[in-house]
Amino acid sequence: MLLSKHLKGYEKDIVDVVLGVAEVSKTISRGFITRQGKTDTSNVYGEQQAAMDKWADELLINELGGSGLIRYLASEEQPELLEFESESDIALSVDPLDGSSLLGVNLAMGTIVGIHRGGVLKPGEEMVGAVYIIYGPLTVLVYSLGDGVHEFALNTDGDFILQKENMTIGSEKRMGPGAARNTYLPFHEEYISKLEADGYKIRFSGSFVADVHQILHKGGVFTYPGYQGSVRGKLRLLFECAPMGYIVTQAGGAVSDGYVDLLSIVPESISERVPVYIGGKREINLIMGLPK
Ligand code: AHG
Ligand code: MN
Ligand code: MN
């Protein structure tokens, strides 16, 4: 089944945005071979921008912002919220390319898009939906608009074809432990030790979106915790954690900052970082229940 057919029944403006993101992702998937370099600019997080980061960002801004389909766009690669002429109230929060440190080693990375109405400084539980694309051996697109999680793969005709419908998170013991162990805070050290004692195997690539995609399929937990030097951790609430948390929650998993449901957190700024634990309910209840 084609993505466009699977989307029938949802609100037209949302459908048009999801299909717009899908089209841009096809262009991004073809861009890696000629954009392997870095630029001399950095984003607001002080991270040097790869050529692919900036190109993917510009594509999404020009194609979606220029389409009249969206009113606002917040991007990991932009310091401010962007506003466009539009009748729509759709607002997107976007990580144009997540995992771009892997460009030189050809591991999977992706694009993450959160879909909101009326603005982006709202809790993830109020999102209309989320989409992510992974550029790997296959280019796959996963979306949820509040009625299950569905995965598509790009075929040789350039169409996204349904692979899995109403996905539910796996139950294997896998963990993606971000940050350096010698900077762990005591409660996080205890958490990781418990998982290791329980036989959890490590699955960590350096690409949040790809690592969470693996946890969604196989089960377990990905975490990028608060750590000595940054109690708020590294990953961004709006561009990474809330959209992926929305999808994993829709698949029967859960997401937390270690204390509360991450989807209940109201962002104070578009650049807010948050510690993240995302995966199966068992693994998320474990961290939330640990004394801190
Ligand atoms: P981005 O490429 O959008 O900056 O995101 C990179 C993030 C995330 O994808 C990954 O899990 C994390 O950075 C890895 O951080 P370390 O390099 O500190 O392990
Ligand atoms: Mn990212
Ligand atoms: Mn990024």
PDB file of C-alpha atoms and ligand atoms in Angstrom:
ATOM      1  CA  MET A   1       0.000   0.000   0.000  1.00  0.00           C
ATOM      2  CA  LEU A   2       1.261   3.494  -0.876  1.00  0.00           C
ATOM      3  CA  LEU A   3       1.828   6.048   1.920  1.00  0.00           C
ATOM      4  CA  SER A   4      -0.696   8.408   0.311  1.00  0.00           C
ATOM      5  CA  LYS A   5      -3.390   5.697   0.440  1.00  0.00           C
ATOM      6  CA  HIS A   6      -2.570   4.782   4.046  1.00  0.00           C
ATOM      7  CA  LEU A   7      -3.006   8.423   5.069  1.00  0.00           C
ATOM      8  CA  LYS A   8      -6.583   8.608   3.726  1.00  0.00           C
ATOM      9  CA  GLY A   9      -8.993   9.642   6.463  1.00  0.00           C
ATOM     10  CA  TYR A  10      -6.673  12.021   8.324  1.00  0.00           C
ATOM     11  CA  GLU A  11      -7.138  15.829   8.073  1.00  0.00           C
ATOM     12  CA  LYS A  12      -6.052  17.004   4.625  1.00  0.00           C
ATOM     13  CA  ASP A  13      -3.613  19.682   5.843  1.00  0.00           C
ATOM     14  CA  ILE A  14      -1.806  17.128   8.029  1.00  0.00           C
ATOM     15  CA  VAL A  15      -1.749  14.565   5.190  1.00  0.00           C
ATOM     16  CA  ASP A  16      -0.248  17.162   2.842  1.00  0.00           C
ATOM     17  CA  VAL A  17       2.496  17.930   5.384  1.00  0.00           C
ATOM     18  CA  VAL A  18       3.389  14.247   5.911  1.00  0.00           C
ATOM     19  CA  LEU A  19       3.525  13.713   2.134  1.00  0.00           C
ATOM     20  CA  GLY A  20       5.613  16.895   1.812  1.00  0.00           C
ATOM     21  CA  VAL A  21       8.107  15.608   4.384  1.00  0.00           C
ATOM     22  CA  ALA A  22       8.213  12.270   2.534  1.00  0.00           C
ATOM     23  CA  GLU A  23       9.028  14.021  -0.755  1.00  0.00           C
ATOM     24  CA  VAL A  24      11.826  16.109   0.788  1.00  0.00           C
ATOM     25  CA  SER A  25      13.285  12.981   2.398  1.00  0.00           C
ATOM     26  CA  LYS A  26      13.620  11.343  -1.025  1.00  0.00           C
ATOM     27  CA  THR A  27      15.791  14.289  -2.116  1.00  0.00           C
ATOM     28  CA  ILE A  28      17.829  14.151   1.107  1.00  0.00           C
ATOM     29  CA  SER A  29      18.424  10.405   0.608  1.00  0.00           C
ATOM     30  CA  ARG A  30      20.105  11.183  -2.753  1.00  0.00           C
ATOM     31  CA  GLY A  31      22.227  14.040  -1.390  1.00  0.00           C
ATOM     32  CA  PHE A  32      24.791  12.238   0.752  1.00  0.00           C
ATOM     33  CA  ILE A  33      27.155  11.240  -2.071  1.00  0.00           C
ATOM     34  CA  THR A  34      27.963  14.879  -2.915  1.00  0.00           C
ATOM     35  CA  ARG A  35      27.804  16.414   0.590  1.00  0.00           C
ATOM     36  CA  GLN A  36      30.292  14.622   2.823  1.00  0.00           C
ATOM     37  CA  GLY A  37      31.971  17.754   4.144  1.00  0.00           C
ATOM     38  CA  LYS A  38      31.720  20.078   7.114  1.00  0.00           C
ATOM     39  CA  THR A  39      30.987  23.821   7.041  1.00  0.00           C
ATOM     40  CA  ASP A  40      32.669  26.620   8.984  1.00  0.00           C
ATOM     41  CA  THR A  41      29.437  27.414  10.866  1.00  0.00           C
ATOM     42  CA  SER A  42      27.956  26.072  14.121  1.00  0.00           C
ATOM     43  CA  ASN A  43      24.413  25.784  15.454  1.00  0.00           C
ATOM     44  CA  VAL A  44      23.129  27.321  18.698  1.00  0.00           C
ATOM     45  CA  TYR A  45      24.354  24.225  20.577  1.00  0.00           C
ATOM     46  CA  GLY A  46      27.921  24.979  19.508  1.00  0.00           C
ATOM     47  CA  GLU A  47      27.989  21.949  17.192  1.00  0.00           C
ATOM     48  CA  GLN A  48      29.812  22.394  13.880  1.00  0.00           C
ATOM     49  CA  GLN A  49      27.294  21.987  11.061  1.00  0.00           C
ATOM     50  CA  ALA A  50      27.870  19.381   8.376  1.00  0.00           C
ATOM     51  CA  ALA A  51      27.075  20.321   4.780  1.00  0.00           C
ATOM     52  CA  MET A  52      24.243  17.779   4.914  1.00  0.00           C
ATOM     53  CA  ASP A  53      22.841  19.354   8.109  1.00  0.00           C
ATOM     54  CA  LYS A  54      22.536  22.744   6.426  1.00  0.00           C
ATOM     55  CA  TRP A  55      21.348  21.445   3.068  1.00  0.00           C
ATOM     56  CA  ALA A  56      18.632  19.241   4.634  1.00  0.00           C
ATOM     57  CA  ASP A  57      17.584  22.183   6.818  1.00  0.00           C
ATOM     58  CA  GLU A  58      17.339  24.545   3.834  1.00  0.00           C
ATOM     59  CA  LEU A  59      15.383  21.966   1.815  1.00  0.00           C
ATOM     60  CA  LEU A  60      12.811  21.455   4.578  1.00  0.00           C
ATOM     61  CA  ILE A  61      12.466  25.208   5.187  1.00  0.00           C
ATOM     62  CA  ASN A  62      12.116  26.072   1.478  1.00  0.00           C
ATOM     63  CA  GLU A  63       9.888  23.161   0.470  1.00  0.00           C
ATOM     64  CA  LEU A  64       7.583  23.072   3.504  1.00  0.00           C
ATOM     65  CA  GLY A  65       7.788  26.740   4.469  1.00  0.00           C
ATOM     66  CA  GLY A  66       7.345  27.801   0.836  1.00  0.00           C
ATOM     67  CA  SER A  67       4.394  25.459   0.280  1.00  0.00           C
ATOM     68  CA  GLY A  68       1.908  27.453   2.353  1.00  0.00           C
ATOM     69  CA  LEU A  69       1.200  24.194   4.219  1.00  0.00           C
ATOM     70  CA  ILE A  70       2.725  25.289   7.527  1.00  0.00           C
ATOM     71  CA  ARG A  71       2.667  28.432   9.702  1.00  0.00           C
ATOM     72  CA  TYR A  72       5.712  27.785  11.908  1.00  0.00           C
ATOM     73  CA  LEU A  73       8.901  25.754  11.719  1.00  0.00           C
ATOM     74  CA  ALA A  74      11.414  25.298  14.537  1.00  0.00           C
ATOM     75  CA  SER A  75      14.649  23.625  13.437  1.00  0.00           C
ATOM     76  CA  GLU A  76      17.641  22.300  15.366  1.00  0.00           C
ATOM     77  CA  GLU A  77      19.769  24.187  12.841  1.00  0.00           C
ATOM     78  CA  GLN A  78      17.993  27.550  13.248  1.00  0.00           C
ATOM     79  CA  PRO A  79      18.356  29.895  16.284  1.00  0.00           C
ATOM     80  CA  GLU A  80      14.789  31.226  16.059  1.00  0.00           C
ATOM     81  CA  LEU A  81      11.288  29.977  15.255  1.00  0.00           C
ATOM     82  CA  LEU A  82      10.464  30.606  11.578  1.00  0.00           C
ATOM     83  CA  GLU A  83       7.011  31.908  10.564  1.00  0.00           C
ATOM     84  CA  PHE A  84       5.459  31.666   7.079  1.00  0.00           C
ATOM     85  CA  GLU A  85       2.455  33.079   5.199  1.00  0.00           C
ATOM     86  CA  SER A  86      -0.164  30.360   5.596  1.00  0.00           C
ATOM     87  CA  GLU A  87      -3.844  29.769   6.317  1.00  0.00           C
ATOM     88  CA  SER A  88      -2.705  26.741   8.293  1.00  0.00           C
ATOM     89  CA  ASP A  89      -1.933  26.601  12.030  1.00  0.00           C
ATOM     90  CA  ILE A  90       0.478  23.675  11.617  1.00  0.00           C
ATOM     91  CA  ALA A  91       3.823  24.066  13.387  1.00  0.00           C
ATOM     92  CA  LEU A  92       6.749  21.667  12.829  1.00  0.00           C
ATOM     93  CA  SER A  93       9.724  20.920  15.085  1.00  0.00           C
ATOM     94  CA  VAL A  94      12.502  19.414  12.985  1.00  0.00           C
ATOM     95  CA  ASP A  95      15.878  17.768  13.329  1.00  0.00           C
ATOM     96  CA  PRO A  96      16.819  17.921   9.645  1.00  0.00           C
ATOM     97  CA  LEU A  97      19.609  15.380  10.031  1.00  0.00           C
ATOM     98  CA  ASP A  98      20.056  13.436  13.255  1.00  0.00           C
ATOM     99  CA  GLY A  99      23.268  11.470  13.714  1.00  0.00           C
ATOM    100  CA  SER A 100      25.268  13.574  11.257  1.00  0.00           C
ATOM    101  CA  SER A 101      28.508  12.772  13.125  1.00  0.00           C
ATOM    102  CA  LEU A 102      28.200   9.418  11.317  1.00  0.00           C
ATOM    103  CA  LEU A 103      28.495  10.915   7.807  1.00  0.00           C
ATOM    104  CA  GLY A 104      32.124   9.792   7.457  1.00  0.00           C
ATOM    105  CA  VAL A 105      31.456   6.220   8.589  1.00  0.00           C
ATOM    106  CA  ASN A 106      28.276   5.557   6.592  1.00  0.00           C
ATOM    107  CA  LEU A 107      26.038   4.447   9.436  1.00  0.00           C
ATOM    108  CA  ALA A 108      22.299   5.150   9.374  1.00  0.00           C
ATOM    109  CA  MET A 109      21.033   8.617  10.264  1.00  0.00           C
ATOM    110  CA  GLY A 110      17.715  10.340   9.792  1.00  0.00           C
ATOM    111  CA  THR A 111      15.241  13.229   9.786  1.00  0.00           C
ATOM    112  CA  ILE A 112      12.843  13.767  12.704  1.00  0.00           C
ATOM    113  CA  VAL A 113       9.641  15.856  12.431  1.00  0.00           C
ATOM    114  CA  GLY A 114       7.183  16.727  15.202  1.00  0.00           C
ATOM    115  CA  ILE A 115       3.759  17.988  14.054  1.00  0.00           C
ATOM    116  CA  HIS A 116       1.878  20.479  16.255  1.00  0.00           C
ATOM    117  CA  ARG A 117      -0.995  22.938  15.847  1.00  0.00           C
ATOM    118  CA  GLY A 118      -0.767  26.583  16.902  1.00  0.00           C
ATOM    119  CA  GLY A 119       2.883  26.572  17.983  1.00  0.00           C
ATOM    120  CA  VAL A 120       5.660  24.301  19.278  1.00  0.00           C
ATOM    121  CA  LEU A 121       6.036  25.350  22.924  1.00  0.00           C
ATOM    122  CA  LYS A 122       3.495  22.742  24.027  1.00  0.00           C
ATOM    123  CA  PRO A 123       3.883  19.348  25.717  1.00  0.00           C
ATOM    124  CA  GLY A 124       4.520  16.408  23.396  1.00  0.00           C
ATOM    125  CA  GLU A 125       1.207  14.839  24.445  1.00  0.00           C
ATOM    126  CA  GLU A 126      -0.541  17.673  22.567  1.00  0.00           C
ATOM    127  CA  MET A 127       1.265  16.909  19.295  1.00  0.00           C
ATOM    128  CA  VAL A 128      -0.854  15.977  16.290  1.00  0.00           C
ATOM    129  CA  GLY A 129       1.740  13.423  15.235  1.00  0.00           C
ATOM    130  CA  ALA A 130       5.352  12.724  14.307  1.00  0.00           C
ATOM    131  CA  VAL A 131       7.334  11.324  11.383  1.00  0.00           C
ATOM    132  CA  TYR A 132      10.883  10.109  11.053  1.00  0.00           C
ATOM    133  CA  ILE A 133      12.896   8.890   8.092  1.00  0.00           C
ATOM    134  CA  ILE A 134      16.023   6.752   8.337  1.00  0.00           C
ATOM    135  CA  TYR A 135      18.623   6.819   5.559  1.00  0.00           C
ATOM    136  CA  GLY A 136      20.163   3.358   5.742  1.00  0.00           C
ATOM    137  CA  PRO A 137      20.340   0.223   3.573  1.00  0.00           C
ATOM    138  CA  LEU A 138      16.675   1.083   3.085  1.00  0.00           C
ATOM    139  CA  THR A 139      15.164   4.537   3.296  1.00  0.00           C
ATOM    140  CA  VAL A 140      12.279   3.970   5.701  1.00  0.00           C
ATOM    141  CA  LEU A 141       9.581   6.354   6.896  1.00  0.00           C
ATOM    142  CA  VAL A 142       7.729   5.790  10.175  1.00  0.00           C
ATOM    143  CA  TYR A 143       4.725   7.892  11.192  1.00  0.00           C
ATOM    144  CA  SER A 144       2.023   8.138  13.780  1.00  0.00           C
ATOM    145  CA  LEU A 145      -0.908  10.572  13.735  1.00  0.00           C
ATOM    146  CA  GLY A 146      -2.328   9.231  16.974  1.00  0.00           C
ATOM    147  CA  ASP A 147      -3.722   5.976  15.604  1.00  0.00           C
ATOM    148  CA  GLY A 148      -0.834   3.517  15.697  1.00  0.00           C
ATOM    149  CA  VAL A 149       2.689   3.450  14.278  1.00  0.00           C
ATOM    150  CA  HIS A 150       3.265   2.518  10.641  1.00  0.00           C
ATOM    151  CA  GLU A 151       6.484   1.865   8.681  1.00  0.00           C
ATOM    152  CA  PHE A 152       7.121   2.328   4.959  1.00  0.00           C
ATOM    153  CA  ALA A 153      10.142   1.641   2.729  1.00  0.00           C
ATOM    154  CA  LEU A 154      11.169   3.561  -0.393  1.00  0.00           C
ATOM    155  CA  ASN A 155      11.057   1.298  -3.443  1.00  0.00           C
ATOM    156  CA  THR A 156      12.914   1.575  -6.765  1.00  0.00           C
ATOM    157  CA  ASP A 157       9.979   3.495  -8.264  1.00  0.00           C
ATOM    158  CA  GLY A 158      10.435   6.189  -5.605  1.00  0.00           C
ATOM    159  CA  ASP A 159       7.264   5.240  -3.684  1.00  0.00           C
ATOM    160  CA  PHE A 160       7.025   4.651   0.076  1.00  0.00           C
ATOM    161  CA  ILE A 161       5.363   1.223   0.434  1.00  0.00           C
ATOM    162  CA  LEU A 162       3.809  -0.091   3.670  1.00  0.00           C
ATOM    163  CA  GLN A 163       6.065  -2.584   5.499  1.00  0.00           C
ATOM    164  CA  LYS A 164       4.547  -2.815   8.992  1.00  0.00           C
ATOM    165  CA  GLU A 165       1.235  -1.452  10.329  1.00  0.00           C
ATOM    166  CA  ASN A 166       0.268  -0.839  13.985  1.00  0.00           C
ATOM    167  CA  MET A 167       3.771  -1.610  15.234  1.00  0.00           C
ATOM    168  CA  THR A 168       4.220  -2.555  18.887  1.00  0.00           C
ATOM    169  CA  ILE A 169       7.563  -2.215  20.678  1.00  0.00           C
ATOM    170  CA  GLY A 170       9.669  -5.378  20.944  1.00  0.00           C
ATOM    171  CA  SER A 171      10.551  -7.200  24.169  1.00  0.00           C
ATOM    172  CA  GLU A 172      14.250  -8.086  23.775  1.00  0.00           C
ATOM    173  CA  LYS A 173      16.843  -6.831  26.290  1.00  0.00           C
ATOM    174  CA  ARG A 174      18.707  -4.112  24.360  1.00  0.00           C
ATOM    175  CA  MET A 175      20.069  -0.818  25.671  1.00  0.00           C
ATOM    176  CA  GLY A 176      21.570   2.245  24.041  1.00  0.00           C
ATOM    177  CA  PRO A 177      23.546   3.952  26.881  1.00  0.00           C
ATOM    178  CA  GLY A 178      24.530   7.476  25.812  1.00  0.00           C
ATOM    179  CA  ALA A 179      27.082   9.765  27.510  1.00  0.00           C
ATOM    180  CA  ALA A 180      30.451   8.683  28.973  1.00  0.00           C
ATOM    181  CA  ARG A 181      30.256   6.198  31.858  1.00  0.00           C
ATOM    182  CA  ASN A 182      32.778   8.125  33.948  1.00  0.00           C
ATOM    183  CA  THR A 183      30.349  11.078  34.003  1.00  0.00           C
ATOM    184  CA  TYR A 184      27.243   9.134  35.053  1.00  0.00           C
ATOM    185  CA  LEU A 185      25.231  10.469  38.004  1.00  0.00           C
ATOM    186  CA  PRO A 186      24.805   7.881  40.814  1.00  0.00           C
ATOM    187  CA  PHE A 187      21.165   6.959  40.075  1.00  0.00           C
ATOM    188  CA  HIS A 188      21.977   6.521  36.387  1.00  0.00           C
ATOM    189  CA  GLU A 189      24.976   4.338  37.198  1.00  0.00           C
ATOM    190  CA  GLU A 190      22.645   2.171  39.300  1.00  0.00           C
ATOM    191  CA  TYR A 191      20.133   2.012  36.436  1.00  0.00           C
ATOM    192  CA  ILE A 192      22.673   0.881  33.848  1.00  0.00           C
ATOM    193  CA  SER A 193      24.181  -1.632  36.295  1.00  0.00           C
ATOM    194  CA  LYS A 194      20.736  -3.140  36.904  1.00  0.00           C
ATOM    195  CA  LEU A 195      20.127  -3.509  33.164  1.00  0.00           C
ATOM    196  CA  GLU A 196      23.579  -5.055  32.641  1.00  0.00           C
ATOM    197  CA  ALA A 197      22.994  -7.493  35.538  1.00  0.00           C
ATOM    198  CA  ASP A 198      19.728  -8.410  33.832  1.00  0.00           C
ATOM    199  CA  GLY A 199      21.554  -9.322  30.625  1.00  0.00           C
ATOM    200  CA  TYR A 200      20.813  -6.254  28.455  1.00  0.00           C
ATOM    201  CA  LYS A 201      23.069  -6.061  25.386  1.00  0.00           C
ATOM    202  CA  ILE A 202      24.417  -2.730  24.137  1.00  0.00           C
ATOM    203  CA  ARG A 203      23.100  -1.258  20.877  1.00  0.00           C
ATOM    204  CA  PHE A 204      24.468   2.322  20.441  1.00  0.00           C
ATOM    205  CA  SER A 205      25.481   3.868  17.131  1.00  0.00           C
ATOM    206  CA  GLY A 206      25.622   7.627  17.744  1.00  0.00           C
ATOM    207  CA  SER A 207      22.395   8.259  15.834  1.00  0.00           C
ATOM    208  CA  PHE A 208      19.456   8.732  18.197  1.00  0.00           C
ATOM    209  CA  VAL A 209      16.835   8.180  15.499  1.00  0.00           C
ATOM    210  CA  ALA A 210      18.445   4.953  14.259  1.00  0.00           C
ATOM    211  CA  ASP A 211      19.080   3.654  17.776  1.00  0.00           C
ATOM    212  CA  VAL A 212      15.477   4.338  18.825  1.00  0.00           C
ATOM    213  CA  HIS A 213      14.219   2.685  15.614  1.00  0.00           C
ATOM    214  CA  GLN A 214      16.116  -0.447  16.671  1.00  0.00           C
ATOM    215  CA  ILE A 215      14.625  -0.279  20.208  1.00  0.00           C
ATOM    216  CA  LEU A 216      11.147   0.158  18.670  1.00  0.00           C
ATOM    217  CA  HIS A 217      11.624  -3.011  16.623  1.00  0.00           C
ATOM    218  CA  LYS A 218      13.578  -5.115  19.141  1.00  0.00           C
ATOM    219  CA  GLY A 219      12.662  -3.748  22.585  1.00  0.00           C
ATOM    220  CA  GLY A 220      14.709  -2.331  25.467  1.00  0.00           C
ATOM    221  CA  VAL A 221      15.697   1.272  26.176  1.00  0.00           C
ATOM    222  CA  PHE A 222      17.747   4.121  24.729  1.00  0.00           C
ATOM    223  CA  THR A 223      19.020   6.738  27.127  1.00  0.00           C
ATOM    224  CA  TYR A 224      20.990   9.930  26.872  1.00  0.00           C
ATOM    225  CA  PRO A 225      20.972  10.950  30.535  1.00  0.00           C
ATOM    226  CA  GLY A 226      21.831  14.026  32.473  1.00  0.00           C
ATOM    227  CA  TYR A 227      25.485  13.659  33.446  1.00  0.00           C
ATOM    228  CA  GLN A 228      28.266  15.428  35.374  1.00  0.00           C
ATOM    229  CA  GLY A 229      28.787  18.552  33.276  1.00  0.00           C
ATOM    230  CA  SER A 230      25.232  18.696  31.916  1.00  0.00           C
ATOM    231  CA  VAL A 231      22.389  17.603  34.173  1.00  0.00           C
ATOM    232  CA  ARG A 232      20.003  18.367  31.281  1.00  0.00           C
ATOM    233  CA  GLY A 233      21.869  15.915  29.057  1.00  0.00           C
ATOM    234  CA  LYS A 234      22.514  16.527  25.346  1.00  0.00           C
ATOM    235  CA  LEU A 235      19.399  15.796  23.297  1.00  0.00           C
ATOM    236  CA  ARG A 236      16.743  18.361  22.426  1.00  0.00           C
ATOM    237  CA  LEU A 237      13.187  18.088  23.746  1.00  0.00           C
ATOM    238  CA  LEU A 238      11.460  19.579  20.690  1.00  0.00           C
ATOM    239  CA  PHE A 239      13.568  18.218  17.839  1.00  0.00           C
ATOM    240  CA  GLU A 240      14.485  14.732  19.043  1.00  0.00           C
ATOM    241  CA  CYS A 241      12.932  13.473  22.288  1.00  0.00           C
ATOM    242  CA  ALA A 242       9.274  14.524  22.032  1.00  0.00           C
ATOM    243  CA  PRO A 243       8.693  13.396  18.411  1.00  0.00           C
ATOM    244  CA  MET A 244      10.413  10.027  18.925  1.00  0.00           C
ATOM    245  CA  GLY A 245       8.768   9.694  22.345  1.00  0.00           C
ATOM    246  CA  TYR A 246       5.365  10.318  20.753  1.00  0.00           C
ATOM    247  CA  ILE A 247       5.914   7.488  18.273  1.00  0.00           C
ATOM    248  CA  VAL A 248       7.332   5.002  20.809  1.00  0.00           C
ATOM    249  CA  THR A 249       4.445   5.765  23.181  1.00  0.00           C
ATOM    250  CA  GLN A 250       1.978   5.151  20.337  1.00  0.00           C
ATOM    251  CA  ALA A 251       3.660   1.735  19.882  1.00  0.00           C
ATOM    252  CA  GLY A 252       3.032   0.808  23.536  1.00  0.00           C
ATOM    253  CA  GLY A 253       6.336   2.055  24.936  1.00  0.00           C
ATOM    254  CA  ALA A 254       7.091   5.086  27.087  1.00  0.00           C
ATOM    255  CA  VAL A 255       9.449   8.065  27.390  1.00  0.00           C
ATOM    256  CA  SER A 256      10.722   9.951  30.429  1.00  0.00           C
ATOM    257  CA  ASP A 257      13.350  12.432  31.583  1.00  0.00           C
ATOM    258  CA  GLY A 258      13.892  10.025  34.465  1.00  0.00           C
ATOM    259  CA  TYR A 259      11.324  11.725  36.664  1.00  0.00           C
ATOM    260  CA  VAL A 260       8.089  12.317  34.695  1.00  0.00           C
ATOM    261  CA  ASP A 261       6.474  11.386  31.378  1.00  0.00           C
ATOM    262  CA  LEU A 262       8.587  13.373  28.911  1.00  0.00           C
ATOM    263  CA  LEU A 263       5.475  14.112  26.825  1.00  0.00           C
ATOM    264  CA  SER A 264       4.051  16.107  29.753  1.00  0.00           C
ATOM    265  CA  ILE A 265       6.988  18.545  29.805  1.00  0.00           C
ATOM    266  CA  VAL A 266       6.181  22.062  28.523  1.00  0.00           C
ATOM    267  CA  PRO A 267       9.223  23.413  26.634  1.00  0.00           C
ATOM    268  CA  GLU A 268      10.384  26.825  27.928  1.00  0.00           C
ATOM    269  CA  SER A 269      12.410  27.506  24.775  1.00  0.00           C
ATOM    270  CA  ILE A 270      12.792  25.830  21.385  1.00  0.00           C
ATOM    271  CA  SER A 271      16.374  24.873  22.229  1.00  0.00           C
ATOM    272  CA  GLU A 272      15.639  23.111  25.530  1.00  0.00           C
ATOM    273  CA  ARG A 273      17.713  20.023  26.232  1.00  0.00           C
ATOM    274  CA  VAL A 274      16.284  17.144  28.286  1.00  0.00           C
ATOM    275  CA  PRO A 275      17.593  13.868  29.712  1.00  0.00           C
ATOM    276  CA  VAL A 276      15.846  11.048  27.858  1.00  0.00           C
ATOM    277  CA  TYR A 277      14.901   7.429  28.578  1.00  0.00           C
ATOM    278  CA  ILE A 278      12.836   5.980  25.721  1.00  0.00           C
ATOM    279  CA  GLY A 279      11.701   2.389  25.200  1.00  0.00           C
ATOM    280  CA  GLY A 280       9.604  -0.309  26.844  1.00  0.00           C
ATOM    281  CA  LYS A 281       7.266   0.476  29.743  1.00  0.00           C
ATOM    282  CA  ARG A 282       9.261  -1.905  31.999  1.00  0.00           C
ATOM    283  CA  GLU A 283      12.547  -0.048  31.393  1.00  0.00           C
ATOM    284  CA  ILE A 284      10.958   3.382  31.773  1.00  0.00           C
ATOM    285  CA  ASN A 285       9.121   2.458  34.998  1.00  0.00           C
ATOM    286  CA  LEU A 286      12.439   1.180  36.348  1.00  0.00           C
ATOM    287  CA  ILE A 287      14.203   4.555  35.952  1.00  0.00           C
ATOM    288  CA  MET A 288      11.221   6.550  37.168  1.00  0.00           C
ATOM    289  CA  GLY A 289      11.051   4.390  40.304  1.00  0.00           C
ATOM    290  CA  LEU A 290      14.754   4.704  41.191  1.00  0.00           C
ATOM    291  CA  PRO A 291      15.592   6.933  44.187  1.00  0.00           C
ATOM    292  CA  LYS A 292      17.524  10.018  42.971  1.00  0.00           C
TER     293      LYS A 292
HETATM  294  P1  AHG B   1      22.604  15.520  15.757  1.00  0.00           P
HETATM  295  O1  AHG B   1      23.394  14.809  14.712  1.00  0.00           O
HETATM  296  O2  AHG B   1      21.227  15.934  15.285  1.00  0.00           O
HETATM  297  O3  AHG B   1      23.362  16.629  16.400  1.00  0.00           O
HETATM  298  O4  AHG B   1      22.284  14.478  16.917  1.00  0.00           O
HETATM  299  C1  AHG B   1      23.320  13.739  17.462  1.00  0.00           C
HETATM  300  C2  AHG B   1      22.875  13.219  18.789  1.00  0.00           C
HETATM  301  C3  AHG B   1      22.081  11.933  18.695  1.00  0.00           C
HETATM  302  O5  AHG B   1      21.710  11.570  17.406  1.00  0.00           O
HETATM  303  C4  AHG B   1      23.007  10.893  19.270  1.00  0.00           C
HETATM  304  O6  AHG B   1      22.322   9.937  20.039  1.00  0.00           O
HETATM  305  C5  AHG B   1      23.930  11.713  20.135  1.00  0.00           C
HETATM  306  O7  AHG B   1      24.041  12.978  19.533  1.00  0.00           O
HETATM  307  C6  AHG B   1      25.289  11.090  20.247  1.00  0.00           C
HETATM  308  O8  AHG B   1      26.004  11.907  21.124  1.00  0.00           O
HETATM  309  P2  AHG B   1      27.524  11.508  21.473  1.00  0.00           P
HETATM  310  O9  AHG B   1      28.300  11.803  20.241  1.00  0.00           O
HETATM  311  O10 AHG B   1      27.847  12.389  22.638  1.00  0.00           O
HETATM  312  O11 AHG B   1      27.507  10.040  21.822  1.00  0.00           O
HETATM  313 MN    MN B   2      19.793  15.139  16.496  1.00  0.00          MN
HETATM  314 MN    MN B   3      20.706  17.174  13.692  1.00  0.00          MN
END
